[in-house]
Coordinates of C-alpha atoms and ligand atoms in Angstrom, one line a residue:
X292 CA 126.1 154.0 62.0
X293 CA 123.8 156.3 61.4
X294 CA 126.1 158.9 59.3
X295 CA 126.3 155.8 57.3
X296 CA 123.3 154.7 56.5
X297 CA 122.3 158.7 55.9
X298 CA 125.4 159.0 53.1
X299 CA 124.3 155.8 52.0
X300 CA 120.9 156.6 51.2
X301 CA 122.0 160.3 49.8
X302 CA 124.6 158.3 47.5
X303 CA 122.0 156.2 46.0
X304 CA 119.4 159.4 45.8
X305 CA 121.6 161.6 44.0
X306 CA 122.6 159.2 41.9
X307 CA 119.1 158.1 40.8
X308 CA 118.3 161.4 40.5
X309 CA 120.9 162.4 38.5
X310 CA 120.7 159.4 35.8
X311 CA 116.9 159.4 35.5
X312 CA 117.2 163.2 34.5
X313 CA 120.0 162.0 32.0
X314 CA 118.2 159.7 30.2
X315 CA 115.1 160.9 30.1
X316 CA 116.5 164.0 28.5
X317 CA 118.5 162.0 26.0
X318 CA 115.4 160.4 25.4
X319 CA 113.3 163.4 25.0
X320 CA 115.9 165.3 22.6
X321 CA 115.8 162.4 20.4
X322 CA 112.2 162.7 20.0
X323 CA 112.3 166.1 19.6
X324 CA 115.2 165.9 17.1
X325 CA 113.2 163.9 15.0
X326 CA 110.0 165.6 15.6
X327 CA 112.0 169.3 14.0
X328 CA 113.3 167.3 11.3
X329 CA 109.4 165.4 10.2
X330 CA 108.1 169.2 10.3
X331 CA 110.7 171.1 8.5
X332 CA 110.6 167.6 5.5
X333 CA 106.6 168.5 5.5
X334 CA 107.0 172.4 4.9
X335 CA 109.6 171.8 1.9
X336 CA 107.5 169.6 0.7
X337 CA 104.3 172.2 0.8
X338 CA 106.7 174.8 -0.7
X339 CA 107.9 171.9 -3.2
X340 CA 104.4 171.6 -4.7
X341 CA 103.0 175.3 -4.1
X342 CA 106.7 176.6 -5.8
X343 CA 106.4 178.9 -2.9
X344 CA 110.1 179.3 -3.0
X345 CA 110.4 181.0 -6.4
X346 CA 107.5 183.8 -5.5
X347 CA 109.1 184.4 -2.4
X348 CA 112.1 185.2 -4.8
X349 CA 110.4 187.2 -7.4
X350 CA 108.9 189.4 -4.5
X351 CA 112.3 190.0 -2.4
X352 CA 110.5 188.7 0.3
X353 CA 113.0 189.1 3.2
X354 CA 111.5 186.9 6.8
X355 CA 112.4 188.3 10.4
X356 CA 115.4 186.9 12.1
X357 CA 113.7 184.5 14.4
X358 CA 111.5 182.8 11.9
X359 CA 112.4 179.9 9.4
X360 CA 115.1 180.7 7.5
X361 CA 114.4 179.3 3.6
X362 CA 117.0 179.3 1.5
X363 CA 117.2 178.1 -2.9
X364 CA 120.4 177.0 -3.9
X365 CA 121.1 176.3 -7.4
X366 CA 122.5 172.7 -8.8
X367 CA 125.8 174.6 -8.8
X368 CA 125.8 175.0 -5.2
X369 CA 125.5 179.1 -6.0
X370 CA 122.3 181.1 -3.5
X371 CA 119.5 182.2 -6.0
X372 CA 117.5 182.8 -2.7
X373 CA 118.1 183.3 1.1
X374 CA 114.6 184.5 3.0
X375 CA 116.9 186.1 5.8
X376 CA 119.6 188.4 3.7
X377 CA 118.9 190.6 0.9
X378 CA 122.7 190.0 0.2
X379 CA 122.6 189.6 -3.6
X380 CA 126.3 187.6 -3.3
X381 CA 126.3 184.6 -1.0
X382 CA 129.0 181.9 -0.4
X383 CA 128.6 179.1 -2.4
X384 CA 127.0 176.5 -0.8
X385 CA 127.6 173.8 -2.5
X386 CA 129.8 172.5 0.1
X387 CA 127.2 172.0 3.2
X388 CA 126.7 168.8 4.5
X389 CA 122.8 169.2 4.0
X390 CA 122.6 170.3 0.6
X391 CA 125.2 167.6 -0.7
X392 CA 123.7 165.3 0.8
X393 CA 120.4 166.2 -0.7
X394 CA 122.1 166.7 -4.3
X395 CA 122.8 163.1 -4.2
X396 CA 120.0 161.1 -1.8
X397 CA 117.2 163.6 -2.9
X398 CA 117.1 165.0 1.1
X399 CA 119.8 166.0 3.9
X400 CA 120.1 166.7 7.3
X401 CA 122.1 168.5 9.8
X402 CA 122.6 170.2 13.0
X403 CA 125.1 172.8 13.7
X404 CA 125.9 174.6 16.4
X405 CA 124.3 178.6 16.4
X406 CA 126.4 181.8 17.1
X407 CA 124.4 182.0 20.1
X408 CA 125.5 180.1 23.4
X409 CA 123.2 176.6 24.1
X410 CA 121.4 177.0 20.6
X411 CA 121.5 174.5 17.7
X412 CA 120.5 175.0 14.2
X413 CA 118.5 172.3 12.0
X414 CA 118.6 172.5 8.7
X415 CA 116.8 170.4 6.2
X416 CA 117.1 170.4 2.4
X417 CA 115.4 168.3 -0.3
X418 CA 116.4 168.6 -4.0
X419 CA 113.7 169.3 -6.4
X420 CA 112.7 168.0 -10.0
X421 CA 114.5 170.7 -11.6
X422 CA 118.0 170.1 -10.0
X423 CA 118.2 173.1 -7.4
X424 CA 118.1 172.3 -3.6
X425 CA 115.5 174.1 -1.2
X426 CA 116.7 174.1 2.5
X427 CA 114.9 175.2 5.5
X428 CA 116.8 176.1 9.0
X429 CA 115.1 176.7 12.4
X430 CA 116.9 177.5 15.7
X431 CA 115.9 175.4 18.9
X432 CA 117.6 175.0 22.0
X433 CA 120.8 172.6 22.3
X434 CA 120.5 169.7 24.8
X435 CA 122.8 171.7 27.3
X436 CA 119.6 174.8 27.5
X437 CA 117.0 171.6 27.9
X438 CA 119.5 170.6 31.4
X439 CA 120.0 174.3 32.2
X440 CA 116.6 174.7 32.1
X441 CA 115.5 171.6 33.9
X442 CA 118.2 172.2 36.7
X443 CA 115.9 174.1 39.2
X444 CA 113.9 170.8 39.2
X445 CA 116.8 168.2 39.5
X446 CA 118.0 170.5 42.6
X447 CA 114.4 170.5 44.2
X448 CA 113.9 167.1 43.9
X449 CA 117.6 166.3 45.0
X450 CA 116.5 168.1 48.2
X451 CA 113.2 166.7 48.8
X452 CA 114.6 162.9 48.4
X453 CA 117.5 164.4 50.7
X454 CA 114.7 165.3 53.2
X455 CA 112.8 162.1 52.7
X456 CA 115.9 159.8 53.5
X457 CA 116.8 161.4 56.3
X458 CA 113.2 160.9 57.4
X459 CA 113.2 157.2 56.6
X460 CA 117.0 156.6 57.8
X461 CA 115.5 158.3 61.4
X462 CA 112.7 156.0 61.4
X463 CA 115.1 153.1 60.4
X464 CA 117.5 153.9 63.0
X465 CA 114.7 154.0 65.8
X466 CA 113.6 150.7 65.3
X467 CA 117.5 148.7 65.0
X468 CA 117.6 150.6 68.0
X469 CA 114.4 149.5 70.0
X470 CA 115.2 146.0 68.5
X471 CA 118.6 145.8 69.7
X472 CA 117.5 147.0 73.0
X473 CA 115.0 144.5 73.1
X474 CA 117.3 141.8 72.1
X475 CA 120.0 142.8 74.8
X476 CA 116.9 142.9 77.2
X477 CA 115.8 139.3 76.2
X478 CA 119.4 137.7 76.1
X479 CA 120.0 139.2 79.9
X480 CA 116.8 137.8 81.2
X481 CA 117.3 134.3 80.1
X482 CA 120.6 134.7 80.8
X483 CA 118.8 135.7 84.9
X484 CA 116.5 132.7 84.5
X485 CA 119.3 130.3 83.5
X486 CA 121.3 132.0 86.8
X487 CA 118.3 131.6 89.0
X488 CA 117.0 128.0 87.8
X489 CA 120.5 126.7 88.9
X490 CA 120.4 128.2 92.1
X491 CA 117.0 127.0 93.0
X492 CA 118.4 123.5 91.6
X493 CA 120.9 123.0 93.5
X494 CA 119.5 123.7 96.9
X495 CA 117.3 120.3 96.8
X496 CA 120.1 118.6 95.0
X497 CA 122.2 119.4 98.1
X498 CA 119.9 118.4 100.3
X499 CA 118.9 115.0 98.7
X500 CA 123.1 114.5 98.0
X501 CA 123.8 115.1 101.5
X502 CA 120.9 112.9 103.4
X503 CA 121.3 109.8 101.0
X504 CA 124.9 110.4 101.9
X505 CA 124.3 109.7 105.4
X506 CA 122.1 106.9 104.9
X507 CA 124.8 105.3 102.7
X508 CA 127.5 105.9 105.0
X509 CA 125.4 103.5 107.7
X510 CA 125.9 105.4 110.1
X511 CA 122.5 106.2 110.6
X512 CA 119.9 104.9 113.2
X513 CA 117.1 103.4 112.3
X514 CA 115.0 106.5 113.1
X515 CA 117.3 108.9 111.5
X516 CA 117.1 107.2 108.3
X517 CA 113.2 107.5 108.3
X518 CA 113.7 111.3 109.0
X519 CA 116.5 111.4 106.3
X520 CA 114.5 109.7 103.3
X521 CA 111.3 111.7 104.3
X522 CA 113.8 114.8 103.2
X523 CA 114.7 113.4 100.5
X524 CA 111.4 112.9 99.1
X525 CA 110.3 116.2 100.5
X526 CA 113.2 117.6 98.1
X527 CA 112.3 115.5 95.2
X528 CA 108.9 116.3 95.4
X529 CA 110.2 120.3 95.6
X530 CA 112.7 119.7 92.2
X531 CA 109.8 118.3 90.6
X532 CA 107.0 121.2 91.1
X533 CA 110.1 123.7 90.1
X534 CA 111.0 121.6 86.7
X535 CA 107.2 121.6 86.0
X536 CA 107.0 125.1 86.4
X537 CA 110.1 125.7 84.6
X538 CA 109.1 123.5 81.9
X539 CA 105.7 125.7 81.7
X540 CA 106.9 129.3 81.8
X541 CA 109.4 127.9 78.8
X542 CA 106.7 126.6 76.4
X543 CA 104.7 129.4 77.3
X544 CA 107.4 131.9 76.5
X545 CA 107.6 130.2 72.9
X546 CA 104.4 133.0 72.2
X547 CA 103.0 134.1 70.0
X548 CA 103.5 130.3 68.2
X549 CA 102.4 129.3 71.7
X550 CA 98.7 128.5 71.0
X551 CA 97.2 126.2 73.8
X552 CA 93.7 124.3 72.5
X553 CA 90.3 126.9 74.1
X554 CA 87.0 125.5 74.5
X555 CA 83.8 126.9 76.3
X556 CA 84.7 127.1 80.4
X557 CA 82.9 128.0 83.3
X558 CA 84.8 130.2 85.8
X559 CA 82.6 129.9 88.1
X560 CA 82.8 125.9 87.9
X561 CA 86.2 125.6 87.7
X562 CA 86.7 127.8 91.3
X563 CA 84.4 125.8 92.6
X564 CA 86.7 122.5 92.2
X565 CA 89.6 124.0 93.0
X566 CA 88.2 125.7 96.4
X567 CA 87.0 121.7 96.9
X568 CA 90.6 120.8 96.1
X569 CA 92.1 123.5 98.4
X570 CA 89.9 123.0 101.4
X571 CA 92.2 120.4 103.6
X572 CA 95.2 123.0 103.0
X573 CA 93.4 125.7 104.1
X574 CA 92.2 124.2 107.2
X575 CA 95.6 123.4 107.8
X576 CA 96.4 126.5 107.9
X577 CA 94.0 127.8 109.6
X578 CA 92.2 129.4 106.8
X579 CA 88.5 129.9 105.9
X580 CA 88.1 129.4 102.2
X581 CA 84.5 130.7 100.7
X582 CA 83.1 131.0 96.9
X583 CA 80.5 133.3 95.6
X584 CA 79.2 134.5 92.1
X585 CA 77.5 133.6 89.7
X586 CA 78.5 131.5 86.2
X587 CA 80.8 133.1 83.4
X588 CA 81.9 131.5 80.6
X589 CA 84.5 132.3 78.5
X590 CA 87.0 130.7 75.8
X591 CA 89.8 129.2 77.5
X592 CA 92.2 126.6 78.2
X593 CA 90.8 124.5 81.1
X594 CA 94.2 123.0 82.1
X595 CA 95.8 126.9 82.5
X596 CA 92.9 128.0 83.6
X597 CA 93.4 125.6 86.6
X598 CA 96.6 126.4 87.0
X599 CA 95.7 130.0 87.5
X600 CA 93.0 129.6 89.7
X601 CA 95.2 127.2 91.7
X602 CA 98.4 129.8 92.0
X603 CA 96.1 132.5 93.4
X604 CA 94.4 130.3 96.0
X605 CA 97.6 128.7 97.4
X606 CA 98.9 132.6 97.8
X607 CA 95.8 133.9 99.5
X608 CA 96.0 130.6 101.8
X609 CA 99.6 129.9 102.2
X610 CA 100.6 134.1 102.7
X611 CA 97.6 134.2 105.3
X612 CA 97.9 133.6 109.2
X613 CA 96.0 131.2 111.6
X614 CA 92.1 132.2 111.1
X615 CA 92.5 134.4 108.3
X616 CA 89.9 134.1 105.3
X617 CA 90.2 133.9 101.6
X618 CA 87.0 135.1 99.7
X619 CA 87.0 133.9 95.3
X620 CA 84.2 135.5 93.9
X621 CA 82.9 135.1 90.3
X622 CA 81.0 137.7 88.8
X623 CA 82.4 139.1 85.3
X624 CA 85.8 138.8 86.9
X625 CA 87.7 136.3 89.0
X626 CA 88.2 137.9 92.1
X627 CA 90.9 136.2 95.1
X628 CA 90.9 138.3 98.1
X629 CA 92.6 137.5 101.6
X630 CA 93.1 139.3 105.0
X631 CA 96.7 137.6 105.2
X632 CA 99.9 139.1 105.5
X633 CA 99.6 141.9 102.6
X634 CA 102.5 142.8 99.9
X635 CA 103.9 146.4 100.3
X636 CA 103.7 148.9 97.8
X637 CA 107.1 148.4 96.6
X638 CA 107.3 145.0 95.9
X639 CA 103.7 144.9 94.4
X640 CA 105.0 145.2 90.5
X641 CA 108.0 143.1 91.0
X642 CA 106.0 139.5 92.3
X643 CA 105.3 139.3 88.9
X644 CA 108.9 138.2 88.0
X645 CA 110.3 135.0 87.9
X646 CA 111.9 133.7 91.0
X647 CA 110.5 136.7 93.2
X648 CA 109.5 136.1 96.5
X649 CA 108.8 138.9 98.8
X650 CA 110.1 137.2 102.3
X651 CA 112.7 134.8 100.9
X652 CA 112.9 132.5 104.0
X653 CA 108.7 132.4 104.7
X654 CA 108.6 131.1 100.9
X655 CA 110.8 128.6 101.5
X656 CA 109.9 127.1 104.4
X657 CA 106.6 127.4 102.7
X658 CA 108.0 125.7 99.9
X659 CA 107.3 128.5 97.3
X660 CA 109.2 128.9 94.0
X661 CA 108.5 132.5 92.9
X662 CA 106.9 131.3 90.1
X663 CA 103.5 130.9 90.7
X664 CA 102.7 134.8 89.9
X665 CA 104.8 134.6 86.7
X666 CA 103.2 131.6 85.2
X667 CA 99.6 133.6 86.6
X668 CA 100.7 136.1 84.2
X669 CA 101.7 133.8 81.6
X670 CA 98.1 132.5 81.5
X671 CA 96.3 135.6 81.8
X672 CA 97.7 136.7 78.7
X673 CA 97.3 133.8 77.0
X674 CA 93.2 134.0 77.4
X675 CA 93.9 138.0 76.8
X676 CA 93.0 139.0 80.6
X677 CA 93.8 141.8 82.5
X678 CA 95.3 141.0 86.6
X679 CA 95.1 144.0 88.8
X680 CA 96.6 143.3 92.1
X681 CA 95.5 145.6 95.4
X682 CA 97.5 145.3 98.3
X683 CA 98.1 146.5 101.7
X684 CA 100.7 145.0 104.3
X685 CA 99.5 143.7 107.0
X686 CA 95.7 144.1 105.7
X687 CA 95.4 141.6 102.7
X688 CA 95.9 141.6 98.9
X689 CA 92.7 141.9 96.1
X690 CA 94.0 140.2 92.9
X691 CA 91.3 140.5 90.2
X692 CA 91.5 138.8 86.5
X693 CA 89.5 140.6 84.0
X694 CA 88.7 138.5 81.0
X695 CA 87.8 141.2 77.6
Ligands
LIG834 P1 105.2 129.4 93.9 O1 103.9 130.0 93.7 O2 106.0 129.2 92.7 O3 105.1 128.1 94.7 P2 105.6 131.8 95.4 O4 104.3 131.7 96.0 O5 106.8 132.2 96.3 O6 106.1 130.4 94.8 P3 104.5 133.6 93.6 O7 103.2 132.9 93.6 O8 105.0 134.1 92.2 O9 105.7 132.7 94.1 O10 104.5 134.8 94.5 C1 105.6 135.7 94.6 C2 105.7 136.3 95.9 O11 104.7 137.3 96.1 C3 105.5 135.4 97.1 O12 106.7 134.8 97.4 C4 105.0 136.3 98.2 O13 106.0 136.9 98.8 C5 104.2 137.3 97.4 N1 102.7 137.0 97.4 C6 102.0 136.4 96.4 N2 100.7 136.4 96.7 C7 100.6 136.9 97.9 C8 99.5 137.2 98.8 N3 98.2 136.8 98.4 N4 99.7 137.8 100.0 C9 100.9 138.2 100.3 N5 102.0 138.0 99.5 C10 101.9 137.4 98.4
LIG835 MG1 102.6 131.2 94.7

């Protein structure tokens, strides 16, 4: 996969690389073509007028190799003058594309190839009033010395985009990877909470199946089938905390389009209605509830704000023991400590999950879910809180939401 998307991205390189060189030459000659040809039409035309051409004649002037090459040929196609031989006796050269051209449409062009490799030769000629042709030549480099010459370049450049794509097919590669992780991660924990949602299903199902059973059956007394639809109420009422929980952790998880209606609460307030709430269970356990702090307001939902008050006062009361205390203190942070049972150091990370429960049989006979921490979390993040949880078995657990 990743070889792949490498040679694809050095495919697509090379080849832009390659073609934009390509035509921007081609482009660029053709400029330059006809940028040789404007000047060399302007200096025949200066020589035209200034009859430059003759007096270079009558003096024998004779130019260096490398220069313009100027050259008079008469109507007959015969040289009277060539600035770059003193040959008296040249071909005729009546016969060149340039100058026949010019002998019959008044100016001609032409490029031939030089003697010397990757060189062309322009030539221009333009026919005067008295019937000869003057023709002017100047060697540039071909299109071929433009590419040799710009090669260096193309080759950087085909390296540096080489480098870049490898860079960005790295960075590419990184994230399908982190994303597919992610995705495996996601699909295996629904595919957990669709496992453990079941199992905690069916265990009041069984129970409400098997008692109404009885009951149907007739078998039962009188007193039996009091006991019997108290269980199956007790179990009803169990199915329904767990779908409501359910049913909240899954509109929850819908975040970040999750977005519950805040307004202006008072922590403070709110503990001190659930701690009235709370009382009767806590004295049936045993338990000694107490609130302290002062007010703090924050932006929040007051319905999951609740909730999460709720979840850590039933913990602290319900994992306690006869005449233990629970202290909720409100100061810039909600605090719920107890001096119950304690969570040990390895399970302290994991009560956070779905469906954990540290004692498996205490919850249940306790009635417990394993949910209450995750939805707790849930919420916390939701108002965009903090929850540090402090533990020590058999001394008592500290669980602290800090609100930024
Ligand atoms: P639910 O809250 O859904 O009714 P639950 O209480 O079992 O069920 P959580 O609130 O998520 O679920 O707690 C998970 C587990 O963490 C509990 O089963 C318990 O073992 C442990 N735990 C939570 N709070 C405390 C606490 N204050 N002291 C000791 N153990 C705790
Ligand atoms: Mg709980």
């Amino acid at each position: 996969m990743k070889k792949k998307i490498n040679l694809n991205f050095m495919l697509v390189i090379v080849f832009s690389v390659f073609l934009t060189v390509f035509l921007t030459t081609i482009v660029s000659y053709q400029l330059f073509k006809k940028e040789v040809f404007s000047d060399l039409s302007s200096f025949v035309e200066i020589m035209d007028d200034t009859d430059l051409v003759r007096q270079m004649k009558e003096n024998e002037f004779i130019r260096s190799r490398d220069g313009l090459r100027i050259t008079w040929i008469a109507g007959d196609g015969s040289v009277l003058y060539d600035s770059h031989t003193d040959h008296p006796v040249m071909d005729n050269h009546g016969d060149r594309p340039e100058v026949v051209q010019a002998m019959q449409q008044g100016e001609g062009f032409c490029i031939r190839k030089s003697q010397t490799m990757d060189q062309n030769i322009f030539f221009y000629a333009r026919k005067t009033e008295d019937g000869t042709v003057v023709r002017v030549a100047k060697e540039t480099g071909s299109i071929w010395s433009i590419y040799r010459n710009i090669f260096p370049v193309t080759l950087g450049m085909l390296v540096l985009s080489f480098l870049i794509s490898v860079w960005i097919a790295r960075k590419l590669m990184v994230m399908i990877h982190s994303q597919h992780e992610e995705a495996l991660k996601n699909a295996k924990l629904r595919q957990e909470f669709t496992a453990n949602v079941s199992h905690e299903l069916k265990t009041p199902l069984t129970s409400i199946s098997g008692y109404s059973e009885l009951i149907a059956s007739g078998m039962a007394s009188r007193k039996e089938g009091r006991h019997f639809a108290e269980e199956i109420h007790d179990n009803a009422q169990r199915l329904l905390t767990l779908i409501n929980d359910i049913l909240q952790l899954s509109e929850m998880d819908d975040a970040p389009d999750y977005k519950p209606s805040f307004e202006s609460i008072d922590i403070f307030e709110l503990a001190g209605r659930c701690v009235h709430m709370m009382k009767p269970v806590a004295e049936k356990h045993g338990v000694e509830l107490s609130l302290d702090g002062t007010s703090l307001c924050i932006q929040g939902n007051r319905g999951l704000l609740e909730e999460l008050i709720y979840n850590l006062c039933d913990n602290a009361i319900r994992y306690n023991r006869e005449g233990g205390h629970v202290w909720i203190s409100v100061t810039d942070q909600l605090v719920v400590r107890d001096d119950g049972i304690g969570i040990s150091k390895k399970y302290q990370k994991r009560v956070f999950e779905r469906f954990f429960r540290v004692d498996k049989s205490r919850s249940k006979k306790t009635g417990g879910t394993g949910l209450g921490l995750a939805i707790v979390k849930h919420i916390a993040e939701v108002h965009n809180a903090d929850i540090r949880l402090e533990s020590e078995e058999g001394t008592g657990t500290t669980v602290c939401v800090i609100f930024s």
